[in-house]
Short mmCIF file of C-alpha atoms in Angstrom, two decimals:
data_model
loop_
_atom_site.label_atom_id
_atom_site.label_comp_id
_atom_site.label_asym_id
_atom_site.label_seq_id
_atom_site.Cartn_x
_atom_site.Cartn_y
_atom_site.Cartn_z
CA MET U 21 -5.24 16.75 8.74
CA SER U 22 -2.49 14.70 7.15
CA ILE U 23 1.15 13.81 7.51
CA LEU U 24 4.12 15.30 5.66
CA VAL U 25 2.12 17.19 3.04
CA GLY U 26 -1.14 19.11 2.80
CA LYS U 27 -2.81 22.23 1.48
CA ASP U 28 0.14 24.35 2.68
CA THR U 29 2.66 22.35 0.66
CA ARG U 30 4.40 24.46 -1.98
CA LEU U 31 6.13 22.07 -4.33
CA ILE U 32 9.31 22.52 -6.37
CA VAL U 33 9.78 19.94 -9.16
CA GLN U 34 13.41 19.03 -9.84
CA GLY U 35 13.65 17.80 -13.42
CA ILE U 36 10.41 19.44 -14.48
CA THR U 37 11.43 19.74 -18.16
CA GLY U 38 12.09 16.02 -18.58
CA ARG U 39 9.44 13.66 -19.95
CA GLU U 40 8.51 12.10 -16.59
CA GLY U 41 8.80 15.36 -14.68
CA LEU U 42 6.58 17.23 -17.11
CA PHE U 43 3.91 14.53 -17.33
CA HIS U 44 3.61 14.01 -13.59
CA THR U 45 3.74 17.72 -12.84
CA GLU U 46 0.63 18.15 -14.95
CA GLN U 47 -1.05 15.26 -13.09
CA MET U 48 -0.09 16.71 -9.71
CA ILE U 49 -1.52 20.10 -10.65
CA LYS U 50 -4.77 18.47 -11.78
CA PHE U 51 -4.94 16.75 -8.39
CA GLY U 52 -4.73 20.13 -6.68
CA THR U 53 -1.09 20.21 -5.62
CA LYS U 54 0.42 23.69 -5.39
CA VAL U 55 3.36 23.38 -7.77
CA VAL U 56 5.19 26.70 -7.41
CA ALA U 57 8.41 26.17 -9.37
CA GLY U 58 10.48 23.87 -11.50
CA VAL U 59 14.22 23.37 -11.58
CA THR U 60 16.38 22.27 -14.48
CA PRO U 61 20.00 23.45 -14.60
CA GLY U 62 20.61 25.52 -17.74
CA LYS U 63 16.91 26.06 -18.46
CA GLY U 64 16.21 28.83 -15.99
CA GLY U 65 13.94 31.57 -17.36
CA GLN U 66 11.66 29.19 -19.23
CA GLN U 67 8.10 28.35 -18.36
CA VAL U 68 6.37 24.97 -18.57
CA LEU U 69 2.67 24.48 -17.77
CA GLY U 70 2.69 28.14 -16.70
CA ILE U 71 5.32 27.43 -14.04
CA ASN U 72 8.62 29.28 -13.87
CA VAL U 73 11.76 27.17 -14.27
CA TYR U 74 14.91 28.05 -12.32
CA ASN U 75 18.50 26.86 -12.59
CA THR U 76 18.83 25.95 -8.91
CA VAL U 77 16.62 24.84 -6.03
CA ALA U 78 17.96 27.70 -3.89
CA GLU U 79 16.78 30.25 -6.46
CA ALA U 80 13.40 28.53 -6.81
CA LYS U 81 12.92 28.49 -3.03
CA GLU U 82 13.91 32.13 -2.68
CA LYS U 83 11.50 33.26 -5.42
CA THR U 84 8.52 31.09 -4.49
CA ASN U 85 8.90 30.10 -0.82
CA GLY U 86 8.68 26.45 -1.81
CA ASN U 87 8.77 24.03 1.12
CA ALA U 88 8.91 20.61 -0.55
CA SER U 89 10.56 19.13 -3.60
CA ILE U 90 10.11 16.12 -5.83
CA ILE U 91 12.96 14.66 -7.83
CA PHE U 92 12.54 13.20 -11.32
CA VAL U 93 16.13 13.62 -12.50
CA PRO U 94 18.07 10.62 -13.95
CA ALA U 95 19.77 8.32 -11.46
CA PRO U 96 23.37 9.54 -12.05
CA TYR U 97 22.32 13.07 -11.03
CA ALA U 98 19.90 12.20 -8.24
CA LYS U 99 22.46 12.43 -5.41
CA SER U 100 23.37 15.96 -6.43
CA ALA U 101 19.69 16.87 -6.71
CA ILE U 102 18.98 15.59 -3.19
CA ILE U 103 21.98 17.44 -1.73
CA GLU U 104 20.93 20.62 -3.53
CA ALA U 105 17.46 20.41 -2.01
CA ILE U 106 18.92 19.79 1.46
CA ASP U 107 21.29 22.75 1.11
CA ALA U 108 18.40 24.98 -0.01
CA GLY U 109 16.53 24.25 3.22
CA ILE U 110 13.80 22.02 1.81
CA LYS U 111 12.37 19.84 4.59
CA VAL U 112 10.29 17.30 2.63
CA ILE U 113 11.83 15.59 -0.39
CA VAL U 114 10.24 12.89 -2.51
CA THR U 115 12.70 11.03 -4.71
CA ILE U 116 10.89 9.19 -7.48
CA THR U 117 14.04 8.24 -9.43
CA GLU U 118 14.89 4.53 -9.54
CA GLY U 119 18.28 2.93 -10.04
CA ILE U 120 20.21 5.33 -7.84
CA PRO U 121 23.50 3.65 -6.78
CA PHE U 122 23.38 2.42 -3.18
CA LYS U 123 26.61 4.25 -2.36
CA ASP U 124 24.93 7.53 -3.33
CA ILE U 125 22.00 6.93 -0.97
CA VAL U 126 24.38 5.80 1.78
CA GLU U 127 26.20 9.10 1.36
CA VAL U 128 23.13 11.34 1.49
CA THR U 129 21.30 9.53 4.31
CA PRO U 130 23.32 11.11 7.15
CA MET U 131 22.97 14.51 5.47
CA LEU U 132 19.18 14.11 5.55
CA LYS U 133 19.22 13.17 9.23
CA GLU U 134 21.56 16.00 10.19
CA ALA U 135 19.44 18.60 8.36
CA GLY U 136 16.17 17.26 9.77
CA VAL U 137 14.86 16.51 6.29
CA ARG U 138 12.18 13.86 5.63
CA MET U 139 12.87 12.07 2.37
CA ILE U 140 10.46 9.54 0.87
CA GLY U 141 12.07 7.13 -1.59
CA PRO U 142 14.02 6.68 -3.73
CA ASN U 143 12.32 4.44 -6.26
CA CYS U 144 8.90 5.17 -4.81
CA PRO U 145 5.42 6.33 -5.92
CA GLY U 146 5.44 9.24 -3.46
CA ILE U 147 2.85 10.68 -1.07
CA THR U 148 -0.83 11.37 -1.55
CA THR U 149 -3.17 13.21 0.81
CA PRO U 150 -6.65 13.15 -0.78
CA PHE U 151 -8.03 16.58 -1.72
CA SER U 152 -4.84 18.29 -0.54
CA ALA U 153 -1.63 17.28 -2.26
CA LYS U 154 -0.06 14.57 -4.34
CA LEU U 155 3.72 14.43 -4.57
CA GLY U 156 4.46 11.56 -6.91
CA VAL U 157 3.05 9.22 -9.47
CA MET U 158 0.08 7.62 -7.71
CA PRO U 159 -3.15 7.65 -9.77
CA GLY U 160 -4.98 10.52 -8.11
CA HIS U 161 -8.53 9.55 -9.10
CA ILE U 162 -8.62 6.41 -6.92
CA PHE U 163 -8.41 8.20 -3.56
CA LYS U 164 -11.10 9.29 -1.11
CA GLU U 165 -10.59 11.38 1.99
CA GLY U 166 -10.95 9.41 5.21
CA PRO U 167 -9.44 7.87 8.35
CA VAL U 168 -6.92 5.30 7.04
CA GLY U 169 -3.18 5.93 6.85
CA ILE U 170 -1.17 3.68 4.56
CA ILE U 171 2.59 3.04 4.57
CA SER U 172 3.72 0.71 1.81
CA ARG U 173 6.81 -0.68 0.14
CA SER U 174 4.73 -1.46 -2.97
CA GLY U 175 3.05 1.07 -5.20
CA THR U 176 0.71 -1.32 -7.00
CA LEU U 177 -0.39 -3.07 -3.81
CA THR U 178 -1.16 0.37 -2.38
CA TYR U 179 -3.41 1.13 -5.32
CA GLU U 180 -5.20 -2.21 -4.91
CA ILE U 181 -5.81 -1.58 -1.21
CA VAL U 182 -6.97 2.00 -1.76
CA ALA U 183 -9.42 0.82 -4.45
CA GLY U 184 -10.75 -1.86 -2.11
CA LEU U 185 -11.21 0.60 0.73
CA VAL U 186 -12.96 3.15 -1.43
CA LYS U 187 -15.26 0.42 -2.81
CA ILE U 188 -16.72 -0.01 0.68
CA GLY U 189 -16.75 3.72 1.38
CA ILE U 190 -13.56 4.11 3.43
CA GLY U 191 -11.14 6.90 2.57
CA GLN U 192 -7.54 7.68 3.40
CA SER U 193 -5.76 10.35 5.44
CA THR U 194 -2.34 10.04 3.77
CA CYS U 195 -0.77 7.27 1.70
CA VAL U 196 3.01 7.00 1.68
CA GLY U 197 4.89 4.75 -0.73
CA ILE U 198 8.29 4.43 0.89
CA GLY U 199 9.93 2.47 -1.93
CA GLY U 200 11.38 -0.99 -2.24
CA ASP U 201 15.12 -0.30 -2.27
CA PRO U 202 17.34 -1.73 0.51
CA ILE U 203 18.16 1.79 1.72
CA ILE U 204 15.37 4.36 1.82
CA GLY U 205 14.92 7.81 3.26
CA SER U 206 12.02 7.07 5.62
CA THR U 207 11.17 3.67 7.11
CA PHE U 208 7.99 2.29 8.69
CA VAL U 209 9.15 3.10 12.19
CA GLU U 210 9.90 6.69 11.24
CA LEU U 211 6.41 7.23 9.79
CA LEU U 212 4.26 5.37 12.31
CA PRO U 213 4.63 8.14 14.95
CA ASP U 214 3.38 10.70 12.42
CA PHE U 215 0.21 8.70 11.81
CA ASP U 216 -0.19 8.08 15.53
CA ALA U 217 -0.12 11.84 16.11
CA ASP U 218 -2.43 12.69 13.20
CA PRO U 219 -6.00 13.27 14.49
CA GLN U 220 -7.58 12.27 11.17
CA THR U 221 -5.92 8.85 11.07
CA LYS U 222 -7.83 6.15 13.01
CA VAL U 223 -6.25 3.00 11.54
CA VAL U 224 -2.90 2.38 9.82
CA VAL U 225 -2.27 -0.19 7.09
CA LEU U 226 1.35 -1.35 6.81
CA VAL U 227 2.32 -3.11 3.57
CA GLY U 228 5.65 -4.83 3.86
CA GLU U 229 7.53 -7.39 1.84
CA ILE U 230 10.40 -9.85 2.11
CA GLY U 231 13.93 -8.53 2.63
CA GLY U 232 15.50 -6.36 5.28
CA ASN U 233 14.15 -5.99 8.83
CA ASP U 234 12.10 -2.78 8.72
CA GLU U 235 8.89 -4.68 9.44
CA GLU U 236 10.41 -6.34 12.50
CA VAL U 237 11.64 -2.97 13.80
CA ALA U 238 8.17 -1.55 13.20
CA ALA U 239 6.60 -4.44 15.14
CA GLU U 240 8.62 -3.57 18.22
CA TYR U 241 7.49 0.07 17.96
CA ILE U 242 3.85 -0.94 17.50
CA ALA U 243 3.98 -3.24 20.51
CA THR U 244 5.51 -0.70 22.84
CA LYS U 245 4.43 2.76 21.66
CA MET U 246 1.75 2.77 18.94
CA LYS U 247 -1.68 3.87 20.20
CA LYS U 248 -3.70 3.32 17.03
CA PRO U 249 -4.53 -0.05 15.47
CA VAL U 250 -2.26 -1.30 12.69
CA ILE U 251 -3.17 -3.93 10.10
CA ALA U 252 -0.38 -5.48 8.05
CA PHE U 253 0.19 -7.38 4.86
CA ILE U 254 3.51 -8.98 3.88
CA SER U 255 4.04 -9.71 0.20
CA GLY U 256 6.40 -12.34 -1.19
CA ARG U 257 5.39 -15.24 1.04
CA SER U 258 6.03 -17.77 -1.74
CA ALA U 259 9.32 -16.25 -2.96
CA PRO U 260 12.21 -18.74 -3.12
CA GLU U 261 15.30 -17.98 -1.05
CA GLY U 262 18.09 -16.19 -2.88
CA LYS U 263 15.94 -15.09 -5.83
CA LYS U 264 15.90 -11.36 -6.41
CA MET U 265 12.36 -10.05 -6.88
CA GLY U 266 11.05 -6.88 -8.53
CA HIS U 267 12.23 -4.59 -5.75
CA ALA U 268 15.94 -4.26 -5.11
CA GLY U 269 15.44 -4.86 -1.39
CA ALA U 270 13.14 -7.86 -1.82
CA ILE U 271 15.58 -10.73 -1.46
CA ILE U 272 15.88 -13.44 1.15
CA SER U 273 19.45 -14.32 2.05
CA GLY U 274 20.52 -16.90 4.60
CA GLY U 275 16.98 -17.08 5.96
CA PHE U 276 17.08 -13.41 6.86
CA GLY U 277 14.18 -11.17 5.89
CA THR U 278 11.65 -13.95 5.34
CA ALA U 279 7.94 -13.35 5.21
CA GLU U 280 7.53 -15.90 8.00
CA SER U 281 9.75 -13.95 10.39
CA LYS U 282 7.95 -10.72 9.63
CA VAL U 283 4.50 -12.26 10.06
CA ARG U 284 5.60 -13.97 13.27
CA THR U 285 7.04 -10.77 14.75
CA LEU U 286 4.09 -8.60 13.79
CA THR U 287 1.62 -11.18 15.10
CA LYS U 288 3.49 -11.30 18.40
CA ALA U 289 3.15 -7.51 18.51
CA GLY U 290 -0.64 -7.87 18.24
CA VAL U 291 -0.90 -6.80 14.60
CA PRO U 292 -3.61 -8.57 12.54
CA ILE U 293 -2.08 -9.92 9.33
CA ALA U 294 -4.05 -10.08 6.09
CA GLU U 295 -3.49 -13.17 3.97
CA THR U 296 -4.41 -11.23 0.82
CA THR U 297 -4.80 -7.54 0.00
CA ALA U 298 -8.49 -8.23 -0.68
CA GLN U 299 -9.02 -8.95 3.03
CA ILE U 300 -7.68 -5.60 4.17
CA PRO U 301 -10.77 -3.37 3.57
CA GLN U 302 -12.99 -5.59 5.76
CA MET U 303 -10.28 -5.79 8.45
CA VAL U 304 -10.03 -2.00 8.43
CA LYS U 305 -13.82 -1.69 8.66
CA GLU U 306 -13.85 -4.00 11.68
CA ALA U 307 -11.05 -2.03 13.32
CA LEU U 308 -12.96 1.22 12.78
CA ASP U 309 -16.23 -0.28 14.03
CA LYS U 310 -14.66 -1.70 17.15
CA LYS U 311 -12.97 1.65 17.86
CA TYR U 312 -10.14 -0.13 19.59
CA PHE U 313 -8.76 3.03 21.17
#
């Protein structure tokens, strides 16, 4: 099985005629994702890559029964694109676009919650379930089907960890890149229950970083409710206070959001912490061999 997406996912690509949308649509199709429609306002009636393009998400959903969307539109139009997908009844949205104004995400977040929509991102690499569906920009060839769920704020660290796992023969159930912005659609604590309920997932790898308190919130959930083992890595341990890093949310201010506090809280929750990403595959193997639960 998997979480959020799978073989029954029917994907609508918002911004399919743009450079990024077109390129990654082709990659997603090659991976095996069922891309059923594209949407670009004013370009309805065209076809790209053999896929029909519609002017609105509502029309695309009505014609194709799409049940997920991915957004590649430029940042100034991303809020409207998200709202359009919500209004059309789409329940899983992946927003790849980076640079979306915080006020726009603040505005759409309650709409997502009210409509029961799961959004991954913005500014994220998306979701990949090996041999089922890829919604995003992750390099599809690196994955292998298996028992490890990954939730990560970093795309490139995710790729490193996946490559390390595959090198020792361990595959993944679903990998979710939640994005590094201060405000995101789905947090660690919102995704951990999905992996806990997924029968294929036996171990979860959580990749956090400095800034915010999502990792601390996740630690409390893991300590009190999580049934499956979780292994964590926190990036940015050597980052100086007040310096803004590559991700918009990766900043330490007033001592808040430090790597030390996250490591301390997760350790207290019983979560093994990797010092480097290279240690994670062996830690996962040990967790699987011990069959903790």
